[in-house]
Coordinates of C-alpha atoms in Angstrom, one line a residue:
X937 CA 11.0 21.3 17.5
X938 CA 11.1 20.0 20.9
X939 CA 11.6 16.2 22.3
X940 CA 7.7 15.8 22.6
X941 CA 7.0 16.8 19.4
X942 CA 9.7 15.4 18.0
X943 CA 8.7 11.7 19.7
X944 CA 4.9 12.8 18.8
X945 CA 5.8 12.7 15.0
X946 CA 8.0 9.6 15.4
X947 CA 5.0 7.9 16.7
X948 CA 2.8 8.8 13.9
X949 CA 5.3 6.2 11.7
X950 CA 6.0 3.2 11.6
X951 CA 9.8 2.2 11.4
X952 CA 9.5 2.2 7.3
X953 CA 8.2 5.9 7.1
X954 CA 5.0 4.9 6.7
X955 CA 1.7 6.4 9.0
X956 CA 1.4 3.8 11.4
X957 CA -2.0 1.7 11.0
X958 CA -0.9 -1.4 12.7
X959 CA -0.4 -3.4 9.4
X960 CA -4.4 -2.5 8.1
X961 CA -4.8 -1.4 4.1
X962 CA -5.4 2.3 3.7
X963 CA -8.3 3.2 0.6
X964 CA -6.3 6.8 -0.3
X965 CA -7.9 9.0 -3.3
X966 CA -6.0 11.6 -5.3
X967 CA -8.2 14.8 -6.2
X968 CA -7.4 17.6 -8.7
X969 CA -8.9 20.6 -10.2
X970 CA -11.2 18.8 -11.9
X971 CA -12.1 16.2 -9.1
X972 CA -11.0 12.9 -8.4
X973 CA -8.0 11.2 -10.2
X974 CA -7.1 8.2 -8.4
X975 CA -8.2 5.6 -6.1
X976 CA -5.9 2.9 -4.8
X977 CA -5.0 0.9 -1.6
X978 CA -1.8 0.2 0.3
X979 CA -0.1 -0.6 3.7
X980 CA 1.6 2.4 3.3
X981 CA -0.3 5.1 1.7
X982 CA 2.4 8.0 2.1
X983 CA 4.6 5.9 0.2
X984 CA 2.8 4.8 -2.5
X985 CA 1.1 8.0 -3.3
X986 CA 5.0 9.4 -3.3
X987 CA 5.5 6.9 -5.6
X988 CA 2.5 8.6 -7.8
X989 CA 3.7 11.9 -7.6
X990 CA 7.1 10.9 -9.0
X991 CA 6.2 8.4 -11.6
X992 CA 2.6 9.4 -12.9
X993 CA 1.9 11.4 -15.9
X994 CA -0.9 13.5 -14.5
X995 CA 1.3 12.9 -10.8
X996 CA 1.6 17.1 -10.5
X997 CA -2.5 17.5 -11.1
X998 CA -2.6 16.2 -7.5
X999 CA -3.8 18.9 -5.2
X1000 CA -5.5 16.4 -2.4
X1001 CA -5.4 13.5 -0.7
X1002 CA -8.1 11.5 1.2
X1003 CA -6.7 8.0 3.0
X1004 CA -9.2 6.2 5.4
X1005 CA -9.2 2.6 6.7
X1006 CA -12.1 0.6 5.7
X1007 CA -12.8 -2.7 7.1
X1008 CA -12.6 -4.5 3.4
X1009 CA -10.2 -2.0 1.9
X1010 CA -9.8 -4.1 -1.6
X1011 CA -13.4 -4.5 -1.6
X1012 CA -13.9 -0.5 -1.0
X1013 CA -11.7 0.3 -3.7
X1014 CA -13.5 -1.6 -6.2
X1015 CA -16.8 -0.1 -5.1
X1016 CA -15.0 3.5 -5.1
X1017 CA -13.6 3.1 -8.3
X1018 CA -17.1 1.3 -9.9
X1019 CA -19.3 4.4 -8.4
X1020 CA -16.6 7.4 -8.4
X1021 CA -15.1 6.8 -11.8
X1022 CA -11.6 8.3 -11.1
X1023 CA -9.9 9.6 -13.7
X1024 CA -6.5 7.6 -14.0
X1025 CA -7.9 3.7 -12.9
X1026 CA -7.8 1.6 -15.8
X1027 CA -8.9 -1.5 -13.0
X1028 CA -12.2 -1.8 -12.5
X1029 CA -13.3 0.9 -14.5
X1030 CA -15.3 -0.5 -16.9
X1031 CA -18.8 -1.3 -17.5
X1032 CA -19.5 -4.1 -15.7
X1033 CA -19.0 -4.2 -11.8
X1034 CA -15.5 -5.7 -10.8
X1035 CA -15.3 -9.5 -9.7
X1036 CA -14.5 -10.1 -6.6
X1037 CA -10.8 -10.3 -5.9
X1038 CA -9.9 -14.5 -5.2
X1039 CA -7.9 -15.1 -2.0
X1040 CA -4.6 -16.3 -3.4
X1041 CA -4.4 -13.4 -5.9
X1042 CA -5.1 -10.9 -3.1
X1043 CA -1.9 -13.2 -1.0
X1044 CA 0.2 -12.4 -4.2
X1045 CA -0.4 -8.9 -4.6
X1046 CA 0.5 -8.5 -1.0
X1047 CA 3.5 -10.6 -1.5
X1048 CA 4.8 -8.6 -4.3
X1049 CA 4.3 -5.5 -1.6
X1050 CA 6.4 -7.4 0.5
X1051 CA 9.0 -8.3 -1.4
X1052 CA 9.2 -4.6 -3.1
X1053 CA 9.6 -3.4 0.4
X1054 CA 12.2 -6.0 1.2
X1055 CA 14.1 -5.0 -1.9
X1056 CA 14.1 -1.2 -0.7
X1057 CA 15.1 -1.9 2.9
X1058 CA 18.2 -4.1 1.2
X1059 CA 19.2 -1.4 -0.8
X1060 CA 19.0 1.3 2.5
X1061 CA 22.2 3.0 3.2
X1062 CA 22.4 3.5 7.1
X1063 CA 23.0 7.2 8.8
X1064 CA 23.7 6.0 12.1
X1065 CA 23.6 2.4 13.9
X1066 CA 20.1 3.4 14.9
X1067 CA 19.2 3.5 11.8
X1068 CA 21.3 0.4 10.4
X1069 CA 18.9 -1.8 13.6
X1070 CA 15.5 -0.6 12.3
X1071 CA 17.0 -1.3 8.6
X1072 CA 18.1 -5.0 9.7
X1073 CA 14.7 -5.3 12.0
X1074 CA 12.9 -4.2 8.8
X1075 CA 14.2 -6.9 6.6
X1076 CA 14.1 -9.5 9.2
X1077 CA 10.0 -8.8 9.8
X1078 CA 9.8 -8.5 5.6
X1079 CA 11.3 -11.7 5.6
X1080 CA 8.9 -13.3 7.2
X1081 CA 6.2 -12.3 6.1
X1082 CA 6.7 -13.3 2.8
X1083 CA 7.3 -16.6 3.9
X1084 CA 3.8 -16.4 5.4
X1085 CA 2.2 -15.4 2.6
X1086 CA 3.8 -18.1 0.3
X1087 CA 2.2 -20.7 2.8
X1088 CA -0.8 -19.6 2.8
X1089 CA -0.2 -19.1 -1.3
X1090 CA 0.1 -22.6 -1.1
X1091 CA -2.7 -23.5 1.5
X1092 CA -5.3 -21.7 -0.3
X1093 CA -4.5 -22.8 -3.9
X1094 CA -4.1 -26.8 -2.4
X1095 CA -7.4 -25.5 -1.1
X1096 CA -9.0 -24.6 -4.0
X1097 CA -8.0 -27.7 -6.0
X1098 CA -9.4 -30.0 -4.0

């Protein structure tokens, strides 16, 4: 593979492996032989649907993968799941319509991403002092954006109780 392509497919990630969408939430869906399996949402789709693969029962019927990039992606993923009826989502899969989500739990979801994230980049063994830079400017961006979130945790629930 030469330089070009080699930089092309670089740019395509983002410095933790993920495809780079400039920190929006991808909707993916999971389809097998007999049709759709999975709906979910994620900052970094490839990851998480890895993460599927490996740790899902029904992980090996996956034979496709759809990610877009919807405006609301938490609010597509309910609709998805209400109207598609995957076959794996438990959430949101029953017979009433999902609530929507509040805005601190949507802040803690994200800031249990985070914090996953920042656990794996703290666990990252280095193969060259390239790599060891993105590794520390990985923690150092996860780092603060968890404390982010906790504020506005905080804001919105100080928010809501008043």
């Amino acid at each position: 593979m030469g330089d070009v392509d080699a930089q092309f497919l670089r740019g395509l990630f983002d410095e933790e492996g993920s495809l780079h969408a400039g920190g929006r939430i991808a909707l993916y869906r999971l389809y097998g032989l007999e049709g759709l399996l999975y709906v979910g949402i994620s900052v970094a789709p490839l990851t998480r649907v890895r993460t599927h693969l490996r740790e899902q029962p029904w992980g090996a019927q996956v034979i496709g993968i759809r990610i877009g990039y919807p405006d609301d992606a938490e609010a597509a993923e309910r609709e998805a799941v209400w109207t598609e009826r995957p076959k794996y989502n438990v959430v949101f899969n029953g017979r009433l319509p999902p609530p929507p989500a509040d805005p601190a739990s949507r802040l803690r979801t994200e800031l249990a991403v985070e914090q996953r994230r920042l656990r794996e980049f703290e666990a990252a063994v280095p193969e060259s002092s390239a790599h060891l830079r993105l590794i520390v400017r990985g923690i150092e961006a996860k780092k603060e954006k968890i404390a982010r979130l906790r504020e506005q945790i905080e804001a919105t629930e100080a928010a809501r109780q008043t």
